[in-house]
PDB file of C-alpha atoms in Angstrom:
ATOM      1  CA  UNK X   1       0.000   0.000   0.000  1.00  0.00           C
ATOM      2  CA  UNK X   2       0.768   3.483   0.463  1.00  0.00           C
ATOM      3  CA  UNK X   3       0.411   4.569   3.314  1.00  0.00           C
ATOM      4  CA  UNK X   4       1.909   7.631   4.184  1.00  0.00           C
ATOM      5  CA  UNK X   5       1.592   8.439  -0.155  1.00  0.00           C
ATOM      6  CA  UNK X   6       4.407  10.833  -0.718  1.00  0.00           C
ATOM      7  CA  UNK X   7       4.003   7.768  -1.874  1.00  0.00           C
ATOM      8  CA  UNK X   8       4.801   6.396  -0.236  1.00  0.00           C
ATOM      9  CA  UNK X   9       6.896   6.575   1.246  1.00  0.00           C
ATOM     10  CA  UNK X  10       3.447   5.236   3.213  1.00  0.00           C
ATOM     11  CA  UNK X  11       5.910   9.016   0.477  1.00  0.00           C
ATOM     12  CA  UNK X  12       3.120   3.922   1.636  1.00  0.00           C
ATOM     13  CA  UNK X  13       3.574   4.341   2.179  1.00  0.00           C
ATOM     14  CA  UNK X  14       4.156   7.731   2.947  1.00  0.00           C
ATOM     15  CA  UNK X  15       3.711   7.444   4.422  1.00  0.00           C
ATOM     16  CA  UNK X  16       6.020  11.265   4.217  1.00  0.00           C
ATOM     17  CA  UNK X  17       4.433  16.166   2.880  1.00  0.00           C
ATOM     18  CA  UNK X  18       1.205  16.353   2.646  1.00  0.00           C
ATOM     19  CA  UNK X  19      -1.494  18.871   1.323  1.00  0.00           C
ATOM     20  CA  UNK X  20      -4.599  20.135   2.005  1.00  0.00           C
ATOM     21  CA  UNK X  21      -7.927  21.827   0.575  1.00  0.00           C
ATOM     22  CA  UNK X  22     -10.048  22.437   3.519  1.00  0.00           C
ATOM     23  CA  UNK X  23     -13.200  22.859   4.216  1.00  0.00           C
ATOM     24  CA  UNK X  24     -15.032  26.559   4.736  1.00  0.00           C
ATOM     25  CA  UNK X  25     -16.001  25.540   8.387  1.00  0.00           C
ATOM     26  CA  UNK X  26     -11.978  25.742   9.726  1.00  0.00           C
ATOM     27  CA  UNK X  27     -11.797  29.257   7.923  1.00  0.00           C
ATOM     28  CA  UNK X  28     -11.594  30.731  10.920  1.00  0.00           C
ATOM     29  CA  UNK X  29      -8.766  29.058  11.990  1.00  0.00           C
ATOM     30  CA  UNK X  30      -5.889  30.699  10.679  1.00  0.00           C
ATOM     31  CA  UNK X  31      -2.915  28.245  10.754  1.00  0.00           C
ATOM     32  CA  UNK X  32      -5.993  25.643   8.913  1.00  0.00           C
ATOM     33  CA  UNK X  33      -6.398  28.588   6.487  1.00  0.00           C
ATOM     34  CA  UNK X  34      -2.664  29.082   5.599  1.00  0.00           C
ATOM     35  CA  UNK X  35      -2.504  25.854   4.589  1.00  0.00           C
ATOM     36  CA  UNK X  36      -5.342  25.623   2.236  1.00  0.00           C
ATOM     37  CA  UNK X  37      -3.519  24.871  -1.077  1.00  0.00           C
ATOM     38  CA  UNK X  38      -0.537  22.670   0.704  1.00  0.00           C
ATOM     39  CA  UNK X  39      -0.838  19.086  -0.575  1.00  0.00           C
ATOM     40  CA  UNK X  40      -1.659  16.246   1.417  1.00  0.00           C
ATOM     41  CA  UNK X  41       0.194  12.472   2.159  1.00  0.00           C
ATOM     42  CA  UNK X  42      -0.743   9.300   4.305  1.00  0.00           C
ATOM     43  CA  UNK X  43       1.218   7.552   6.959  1.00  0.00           C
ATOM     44  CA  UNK X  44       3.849   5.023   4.733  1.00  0.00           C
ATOM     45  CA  UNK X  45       4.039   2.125   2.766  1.00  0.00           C
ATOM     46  CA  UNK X  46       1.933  -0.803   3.484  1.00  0.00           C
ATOM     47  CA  UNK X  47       1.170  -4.220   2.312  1.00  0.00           C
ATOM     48  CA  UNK X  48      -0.870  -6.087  -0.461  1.00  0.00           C
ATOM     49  CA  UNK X  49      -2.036  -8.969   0.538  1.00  0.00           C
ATOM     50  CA  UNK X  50      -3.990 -12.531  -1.103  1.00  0.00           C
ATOM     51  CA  UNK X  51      -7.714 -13.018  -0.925  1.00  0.00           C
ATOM     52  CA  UNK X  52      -7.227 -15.062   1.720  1.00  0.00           C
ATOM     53  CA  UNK X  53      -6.103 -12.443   3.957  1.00  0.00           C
ATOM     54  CA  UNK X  54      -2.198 -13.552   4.276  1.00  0.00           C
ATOM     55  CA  UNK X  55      -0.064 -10.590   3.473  1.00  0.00           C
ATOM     56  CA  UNK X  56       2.231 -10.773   0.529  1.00  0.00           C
ATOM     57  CA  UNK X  57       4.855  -8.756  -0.863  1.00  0.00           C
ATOM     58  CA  UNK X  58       3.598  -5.249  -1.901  1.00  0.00           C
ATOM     59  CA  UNK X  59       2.969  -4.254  -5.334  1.00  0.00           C
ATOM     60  CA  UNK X  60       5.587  -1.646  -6.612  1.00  0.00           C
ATOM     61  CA  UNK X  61       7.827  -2.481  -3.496  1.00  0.00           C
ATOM     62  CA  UNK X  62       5.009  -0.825  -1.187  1.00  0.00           C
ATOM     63  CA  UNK X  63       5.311   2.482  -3.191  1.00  0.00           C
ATOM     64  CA  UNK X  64       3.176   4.235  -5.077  1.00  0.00           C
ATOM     65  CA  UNK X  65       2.422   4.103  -8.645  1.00  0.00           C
ATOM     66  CA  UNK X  66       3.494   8.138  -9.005  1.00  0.00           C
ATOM     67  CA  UNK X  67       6.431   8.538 -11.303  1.00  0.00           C
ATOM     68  CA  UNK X  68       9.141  10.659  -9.750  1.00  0.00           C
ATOM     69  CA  UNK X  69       8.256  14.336 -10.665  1.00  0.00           C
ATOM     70  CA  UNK X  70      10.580  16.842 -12.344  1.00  0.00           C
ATOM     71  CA  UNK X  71      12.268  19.651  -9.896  1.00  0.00           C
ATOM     72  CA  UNK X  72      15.453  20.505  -7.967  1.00  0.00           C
ATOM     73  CA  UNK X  73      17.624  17.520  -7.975  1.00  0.00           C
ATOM     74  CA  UNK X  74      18.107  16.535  -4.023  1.00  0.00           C
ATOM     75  CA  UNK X  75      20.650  17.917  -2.106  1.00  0.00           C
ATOM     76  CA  UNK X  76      23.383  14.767  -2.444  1.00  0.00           C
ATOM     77  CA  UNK X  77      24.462  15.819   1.592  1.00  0.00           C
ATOM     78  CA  UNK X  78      21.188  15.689   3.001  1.00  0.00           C
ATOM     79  CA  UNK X  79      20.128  12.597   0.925  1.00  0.00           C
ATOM     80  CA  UNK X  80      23.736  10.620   2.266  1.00  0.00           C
ATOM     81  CA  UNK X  81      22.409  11.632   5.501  1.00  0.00           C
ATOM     82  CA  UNK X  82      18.956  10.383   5.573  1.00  0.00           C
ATOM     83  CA  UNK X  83      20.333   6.730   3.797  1.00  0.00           C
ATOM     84  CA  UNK X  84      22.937   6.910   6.730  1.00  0.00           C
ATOM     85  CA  UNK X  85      19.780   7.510   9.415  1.00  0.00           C
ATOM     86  CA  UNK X  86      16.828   5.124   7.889  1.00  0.00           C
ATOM     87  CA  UNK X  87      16.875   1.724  10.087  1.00  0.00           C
ATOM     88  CA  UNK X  88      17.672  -1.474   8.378  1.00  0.00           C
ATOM     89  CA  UNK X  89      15.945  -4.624   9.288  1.00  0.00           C
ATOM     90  CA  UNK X  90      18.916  -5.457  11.640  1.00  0.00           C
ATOM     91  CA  UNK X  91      18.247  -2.360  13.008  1.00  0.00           C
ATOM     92  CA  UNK X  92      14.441  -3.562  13.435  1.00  0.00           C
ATOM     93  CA  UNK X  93      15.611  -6.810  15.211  1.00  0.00           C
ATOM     94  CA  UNK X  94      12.494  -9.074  16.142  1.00  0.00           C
ATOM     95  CA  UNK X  95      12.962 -11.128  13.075  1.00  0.00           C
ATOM     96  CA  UNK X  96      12.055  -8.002  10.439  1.00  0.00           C
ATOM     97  CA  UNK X  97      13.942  -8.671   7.273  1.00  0.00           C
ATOM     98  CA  UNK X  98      14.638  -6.591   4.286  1.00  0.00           C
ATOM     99  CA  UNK X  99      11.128  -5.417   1.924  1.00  0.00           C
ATOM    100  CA  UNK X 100      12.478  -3.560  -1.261  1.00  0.00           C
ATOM    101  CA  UNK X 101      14.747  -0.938  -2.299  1.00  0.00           C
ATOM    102  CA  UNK X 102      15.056   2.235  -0.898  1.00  0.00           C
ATOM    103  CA  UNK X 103      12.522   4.895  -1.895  1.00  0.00           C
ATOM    104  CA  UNK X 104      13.881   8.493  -2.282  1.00  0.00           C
ATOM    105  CA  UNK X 105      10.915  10.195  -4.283  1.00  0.00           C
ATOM    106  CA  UNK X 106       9.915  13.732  -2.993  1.00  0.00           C
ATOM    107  CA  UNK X 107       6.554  13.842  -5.080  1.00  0.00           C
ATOM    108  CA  UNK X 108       3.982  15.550  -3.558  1.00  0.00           C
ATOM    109  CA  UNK X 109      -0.091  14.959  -3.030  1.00  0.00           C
ATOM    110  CA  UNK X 110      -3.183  17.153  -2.753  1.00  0.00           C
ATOM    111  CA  UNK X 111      -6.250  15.800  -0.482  1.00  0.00           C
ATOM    112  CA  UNK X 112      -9.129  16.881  -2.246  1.00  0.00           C
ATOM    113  CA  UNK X 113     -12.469  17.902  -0.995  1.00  0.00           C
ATOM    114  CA  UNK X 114     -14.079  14.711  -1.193  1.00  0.00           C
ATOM    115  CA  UNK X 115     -10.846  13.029   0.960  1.00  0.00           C
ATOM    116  CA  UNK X 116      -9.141  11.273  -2.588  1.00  0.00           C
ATOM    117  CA  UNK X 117      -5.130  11.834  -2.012  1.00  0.00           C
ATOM    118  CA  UNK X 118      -3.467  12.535  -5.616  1.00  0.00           C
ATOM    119  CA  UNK X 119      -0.124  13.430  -6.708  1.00  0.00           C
ATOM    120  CA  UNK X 120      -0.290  16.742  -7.975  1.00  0.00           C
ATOM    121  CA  UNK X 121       2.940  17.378 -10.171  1.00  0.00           C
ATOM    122  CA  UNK X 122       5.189  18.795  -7.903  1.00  0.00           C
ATOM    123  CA  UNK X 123       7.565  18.183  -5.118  1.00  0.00           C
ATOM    124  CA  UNK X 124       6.932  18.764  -1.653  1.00  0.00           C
ATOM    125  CA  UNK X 125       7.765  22.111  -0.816  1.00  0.00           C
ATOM    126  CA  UNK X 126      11.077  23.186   1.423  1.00  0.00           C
ATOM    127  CA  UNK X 127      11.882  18.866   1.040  1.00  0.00           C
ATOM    128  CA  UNK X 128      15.771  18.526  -0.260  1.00  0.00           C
ATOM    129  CA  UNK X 129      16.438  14.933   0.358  1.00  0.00           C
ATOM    130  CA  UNK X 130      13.973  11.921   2.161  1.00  0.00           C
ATOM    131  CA  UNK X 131      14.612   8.215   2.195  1.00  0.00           C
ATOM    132  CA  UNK X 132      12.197   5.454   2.895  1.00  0.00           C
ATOM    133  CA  UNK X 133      13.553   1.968   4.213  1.00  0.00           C
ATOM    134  CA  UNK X 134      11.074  -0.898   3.930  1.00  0.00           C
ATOM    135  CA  UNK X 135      11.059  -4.241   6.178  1.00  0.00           C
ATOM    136  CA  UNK X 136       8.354  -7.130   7.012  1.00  0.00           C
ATOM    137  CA  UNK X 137       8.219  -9.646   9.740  1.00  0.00           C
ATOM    138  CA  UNK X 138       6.380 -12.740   8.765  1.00  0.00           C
ATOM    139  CA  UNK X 139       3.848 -14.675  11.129  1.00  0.00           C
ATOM    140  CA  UNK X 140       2.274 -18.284  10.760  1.00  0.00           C
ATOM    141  CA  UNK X 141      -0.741 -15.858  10.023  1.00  0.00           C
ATOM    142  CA  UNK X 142       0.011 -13.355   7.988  1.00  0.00           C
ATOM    143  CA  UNK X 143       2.691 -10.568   7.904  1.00  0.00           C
ATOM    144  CA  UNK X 144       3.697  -7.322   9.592  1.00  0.00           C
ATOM    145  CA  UNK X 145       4.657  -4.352   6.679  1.00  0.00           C
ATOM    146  CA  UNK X 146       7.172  -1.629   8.572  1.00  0.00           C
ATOM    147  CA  UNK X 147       9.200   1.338   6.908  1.00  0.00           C
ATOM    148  CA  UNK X 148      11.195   4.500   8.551  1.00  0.00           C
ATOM    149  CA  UNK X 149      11.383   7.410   6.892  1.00  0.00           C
ATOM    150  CA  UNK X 150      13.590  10.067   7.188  1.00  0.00           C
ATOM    151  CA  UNK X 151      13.545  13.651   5.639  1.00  0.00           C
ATOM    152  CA  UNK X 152      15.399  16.649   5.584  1.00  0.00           C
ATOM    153  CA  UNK X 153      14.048  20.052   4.859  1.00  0.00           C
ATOM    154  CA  UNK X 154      15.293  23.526   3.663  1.00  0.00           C
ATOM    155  CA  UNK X 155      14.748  24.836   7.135  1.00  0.00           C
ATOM    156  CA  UNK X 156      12.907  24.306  10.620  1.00  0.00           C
ATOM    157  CA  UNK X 157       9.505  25.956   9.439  1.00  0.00           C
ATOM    158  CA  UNK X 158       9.528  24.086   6.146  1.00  0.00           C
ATOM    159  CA  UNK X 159       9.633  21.125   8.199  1.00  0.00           C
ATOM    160  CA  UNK X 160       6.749  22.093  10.992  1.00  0.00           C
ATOM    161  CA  UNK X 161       5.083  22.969   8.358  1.00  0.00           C
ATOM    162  CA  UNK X 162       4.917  19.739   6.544  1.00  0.00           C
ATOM    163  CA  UNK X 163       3.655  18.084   9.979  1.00  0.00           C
ATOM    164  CA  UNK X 164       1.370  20.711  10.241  1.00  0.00           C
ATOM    165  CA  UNK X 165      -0.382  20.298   6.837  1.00  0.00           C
ATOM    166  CA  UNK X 166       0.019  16.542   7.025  1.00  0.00           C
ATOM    167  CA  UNK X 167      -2.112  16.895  10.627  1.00  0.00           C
ATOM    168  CA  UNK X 168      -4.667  19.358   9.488  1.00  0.00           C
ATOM    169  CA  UNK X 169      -5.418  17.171   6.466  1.00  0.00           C
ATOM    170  CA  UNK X 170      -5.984  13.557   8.427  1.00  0.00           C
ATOM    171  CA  UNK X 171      -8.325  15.893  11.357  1.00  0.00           C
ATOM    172  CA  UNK X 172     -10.990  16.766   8.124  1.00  0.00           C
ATOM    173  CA  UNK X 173     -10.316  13.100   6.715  1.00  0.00           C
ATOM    174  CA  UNK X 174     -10.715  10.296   9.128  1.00  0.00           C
ATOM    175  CA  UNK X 175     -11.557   8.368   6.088  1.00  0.00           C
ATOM    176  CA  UNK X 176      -9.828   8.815   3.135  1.00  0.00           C
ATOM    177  CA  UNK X 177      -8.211   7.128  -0.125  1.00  0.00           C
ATOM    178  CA  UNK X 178      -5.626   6.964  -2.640  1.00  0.00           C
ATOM    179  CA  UNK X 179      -6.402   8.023  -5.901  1.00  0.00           C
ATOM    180  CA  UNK X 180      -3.740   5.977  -7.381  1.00  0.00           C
ATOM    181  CA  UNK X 181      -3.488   2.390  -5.197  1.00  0.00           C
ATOM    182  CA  UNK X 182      -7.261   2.507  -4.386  1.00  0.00           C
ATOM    183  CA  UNK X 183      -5.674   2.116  -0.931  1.00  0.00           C
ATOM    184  CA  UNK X 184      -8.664   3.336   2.094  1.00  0.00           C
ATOM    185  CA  UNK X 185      -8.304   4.416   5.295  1.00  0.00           C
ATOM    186  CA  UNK X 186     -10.682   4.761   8.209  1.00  0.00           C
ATOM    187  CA  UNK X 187     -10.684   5.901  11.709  1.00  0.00           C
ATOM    188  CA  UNK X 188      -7.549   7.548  10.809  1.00  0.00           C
ATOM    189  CA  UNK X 189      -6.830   9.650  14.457  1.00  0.00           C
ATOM    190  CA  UNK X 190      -4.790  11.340  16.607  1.00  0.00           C
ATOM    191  CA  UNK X 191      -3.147   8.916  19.469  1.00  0.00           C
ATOM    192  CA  UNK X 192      -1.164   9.585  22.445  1.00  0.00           C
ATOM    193  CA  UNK X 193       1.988  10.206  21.603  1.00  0.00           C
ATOM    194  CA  UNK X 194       5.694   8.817  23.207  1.00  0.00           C
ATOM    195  CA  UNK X 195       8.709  11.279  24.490  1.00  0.00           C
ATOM    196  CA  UNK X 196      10.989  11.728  22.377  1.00  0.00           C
ATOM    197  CA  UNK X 197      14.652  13.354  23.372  1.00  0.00           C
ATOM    198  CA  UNK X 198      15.597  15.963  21.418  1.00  0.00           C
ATOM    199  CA  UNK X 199      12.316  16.124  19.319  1.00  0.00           C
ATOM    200  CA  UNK X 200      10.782  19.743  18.789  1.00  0.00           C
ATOM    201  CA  UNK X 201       7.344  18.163  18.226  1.00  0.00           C
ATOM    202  CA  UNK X 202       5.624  14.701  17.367  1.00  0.00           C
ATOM    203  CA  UNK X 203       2.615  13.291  15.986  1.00  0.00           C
ATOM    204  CA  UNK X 204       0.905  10.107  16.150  1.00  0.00           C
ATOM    205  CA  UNK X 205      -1.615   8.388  13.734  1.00  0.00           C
ATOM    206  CA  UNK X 206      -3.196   5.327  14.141  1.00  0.00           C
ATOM    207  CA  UNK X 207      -6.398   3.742  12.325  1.00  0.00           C
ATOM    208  CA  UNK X 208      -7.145   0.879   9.242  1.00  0.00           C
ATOM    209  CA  UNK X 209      -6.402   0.042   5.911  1.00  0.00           C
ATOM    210  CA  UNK X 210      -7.835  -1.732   3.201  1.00  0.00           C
ATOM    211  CA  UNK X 211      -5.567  -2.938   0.424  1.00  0.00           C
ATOM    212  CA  UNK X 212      -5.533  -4.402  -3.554  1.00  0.00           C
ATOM    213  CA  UNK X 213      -4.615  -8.075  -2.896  1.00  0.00           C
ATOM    214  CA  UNK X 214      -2.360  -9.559  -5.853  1.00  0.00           C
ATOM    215  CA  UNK X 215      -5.122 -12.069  -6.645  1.00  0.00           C
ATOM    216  CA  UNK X 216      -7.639  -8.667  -7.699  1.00  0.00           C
ATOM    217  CA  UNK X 217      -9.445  -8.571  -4.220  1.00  0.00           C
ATOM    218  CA  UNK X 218      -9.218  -6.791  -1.445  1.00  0.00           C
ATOM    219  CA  UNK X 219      -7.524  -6.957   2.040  1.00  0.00           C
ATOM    220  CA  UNK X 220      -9.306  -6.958   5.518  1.00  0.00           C
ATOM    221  CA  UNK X 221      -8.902  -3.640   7.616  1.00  0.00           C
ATOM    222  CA  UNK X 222      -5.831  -3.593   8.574  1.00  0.00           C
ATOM    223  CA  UNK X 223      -4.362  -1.886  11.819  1.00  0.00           C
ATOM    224  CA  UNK X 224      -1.834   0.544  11.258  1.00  0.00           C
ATOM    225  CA  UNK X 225       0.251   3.306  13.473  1.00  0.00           C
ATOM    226  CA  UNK X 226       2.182   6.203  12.314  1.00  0.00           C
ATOM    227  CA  UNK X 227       4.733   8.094  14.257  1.00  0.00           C
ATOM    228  CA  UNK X 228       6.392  11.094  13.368  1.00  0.00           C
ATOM    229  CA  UNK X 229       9.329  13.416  15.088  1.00  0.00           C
ATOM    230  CA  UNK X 230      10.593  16.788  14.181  1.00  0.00           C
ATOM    231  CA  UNK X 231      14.411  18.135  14.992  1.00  0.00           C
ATOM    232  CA  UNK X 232      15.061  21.235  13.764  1.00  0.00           C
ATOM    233  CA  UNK X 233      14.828  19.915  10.177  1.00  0.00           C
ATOM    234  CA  UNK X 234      14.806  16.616  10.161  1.00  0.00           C
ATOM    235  CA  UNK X 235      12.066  14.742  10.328  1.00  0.00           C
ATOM    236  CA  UNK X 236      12.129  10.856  11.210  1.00  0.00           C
ATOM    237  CA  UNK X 237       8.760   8.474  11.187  1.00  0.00           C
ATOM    238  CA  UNK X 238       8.207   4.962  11.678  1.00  0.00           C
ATOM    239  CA  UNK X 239       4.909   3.140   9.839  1.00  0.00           C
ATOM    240  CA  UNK X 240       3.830  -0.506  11.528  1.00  0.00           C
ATOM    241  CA  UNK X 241       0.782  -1.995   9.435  1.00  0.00           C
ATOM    242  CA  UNK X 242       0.110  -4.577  11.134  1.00  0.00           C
ATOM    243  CA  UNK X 243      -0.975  -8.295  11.141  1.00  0.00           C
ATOM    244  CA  UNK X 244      -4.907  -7.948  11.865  1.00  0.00           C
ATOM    245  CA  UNK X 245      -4.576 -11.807  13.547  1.00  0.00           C
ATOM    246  CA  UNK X 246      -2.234  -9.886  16.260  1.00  0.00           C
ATOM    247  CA  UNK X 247      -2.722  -7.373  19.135  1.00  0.00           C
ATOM    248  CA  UNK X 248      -2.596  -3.762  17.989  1.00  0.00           C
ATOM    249  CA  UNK X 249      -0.781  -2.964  20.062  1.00  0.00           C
ATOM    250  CA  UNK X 250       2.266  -4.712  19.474  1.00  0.00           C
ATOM    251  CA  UNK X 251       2.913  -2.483  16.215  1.00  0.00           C
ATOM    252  CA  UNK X 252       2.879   0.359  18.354  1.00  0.00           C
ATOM    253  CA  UNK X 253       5.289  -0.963  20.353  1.00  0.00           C
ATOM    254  CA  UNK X 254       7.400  -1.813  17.216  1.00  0.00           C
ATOM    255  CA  UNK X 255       6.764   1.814  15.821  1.00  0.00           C
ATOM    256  CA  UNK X 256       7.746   2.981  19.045  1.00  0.00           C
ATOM    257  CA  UNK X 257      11.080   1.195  19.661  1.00  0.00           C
ATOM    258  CA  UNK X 258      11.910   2.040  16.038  1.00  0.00           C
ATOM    259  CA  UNK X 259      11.217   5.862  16.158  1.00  0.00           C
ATOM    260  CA  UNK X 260      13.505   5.673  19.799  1.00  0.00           C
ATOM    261  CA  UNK X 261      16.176   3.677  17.482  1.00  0.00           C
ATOM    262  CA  UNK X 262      15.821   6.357  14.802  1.00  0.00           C
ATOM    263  CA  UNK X 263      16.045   9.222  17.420  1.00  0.00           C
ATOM    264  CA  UNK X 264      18.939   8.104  19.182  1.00  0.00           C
ATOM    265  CA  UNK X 265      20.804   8.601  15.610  1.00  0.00           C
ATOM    266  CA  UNK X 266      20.248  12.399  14.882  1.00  0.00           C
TER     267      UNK X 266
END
């Protein structure tokens, strides 16, 4: 899937920018309002799965279908750094191995009014470099889809602002799709989110999605959480979608241990 569609990569995939049109009701809100043409992602990069419900490997690596767009070439520093900083599946432990090549597309989405997420052209604004490592940790029942991302901006407001947009965009669409995958989210919410040293802000998602399966049918609802931390600018996130035969709350443990992994880097 993608979850977090930078699309993923998730930007799964983005799972990573994001946009937003919204609604004439948060008008009168005027950090809503300054964001009203920003584009909009999802969490990551998450899984396609059989008919049966067992998880296999993702179409297009757990990327989107969106071609890389045309735009200022990535900083070659930044993007060193952020391949230095995503985890690997050693990194992962708890059996996670290796899910696909890296993904370092900066495209950029726009959540319309009607909650579709497409890419709109361009790249996401103030971005200069952002990698996306993917992993998977396969069960008797099915399998557990993971990536961290990790992005670096033109500055510290380019960066909040990002989150910001990304935020604003998932609070008018609790339910929302991608134009592209056919990928659908519900419940998609705010949770409680950990402590992170260092971190000027962070955000947590968590709700389901519903995937293409490679047979042509379509996935149960699938639990999924989202983390993402700001320093400075850099941002680092973890996506977990997880195996709906397990406790949800053992990806949020595994997005949480990643995200400390990830933090104790920058």
């Amino acid at each position: 899937m993608t979850v977090r569609a930078r699309q993923t990569a998730l930007r799964a995939a983005a799972l990573t920018a994001a946009a937003l049109l919204l609604t004439a009701c948060n008008d009168d809100d005027p950090a809503v309002t300054a964001a009203n043409t920003a584009a909009a992602s999802h969490p990551a990069a998450a899984p396609s799965a059989s008919a049966t419900g067992k998880a296999k490997e993702p179409a297009n690596g757990g990327r989107s279908s969106a071609k890389p767009t045309a735009g200022a070439a990535a900083d070659a520093t930044a993007q060193a750094r952020t391949g230095k900083l995503a985890l690997t599946a050693k990194d992962w432990d708890h059996g996670f191995v290796a899910d696909g090549d890296d993904d370092t597309d900066r495209s950029d989405y726009t959540m319309d009014k009607s909650c579709r997420s497409t890419a709109n052209g361009g790249t996401v604004k103030g971005m200069t470099a952002t990698t996306s490592r993917f992993v998977r940790q396969d069960h008797e029942s099915d399998t557990t889809f993971a990536n961290t991302e990790v992005s670096v901006f033109s500055g510290a407001d380019a960066a909040h602002q990002d989150i910001a947009e990304y935020k604003a965009n998932i609070a008018r669409c609790e339910n929302y799709t991608d134009a592209e995958s056919h990928n659908a989210f519900s419940t998609a919410h705010e949770a409680e989110s950990p402590t992170v040293p260092g971190a000027d802000e962070v955000y947590t998602e968590e709700g389901l999605g519903v995937y293409d399966t490679t047979e042509g049918g379509r996935t149960d609802k699938r639990p999924y959480t989202y983390i993402i931390a700001r320093k400075g600018a850099v941002t680092i996130s973890v996506f977990v979608d997880g195996d709906p035969q397990r406790q949800s709350f053992e990806g949020r443990g595994l997005a949480r241990e990643a995200l400390a992994k990830l933090a104790a880097r920058w």
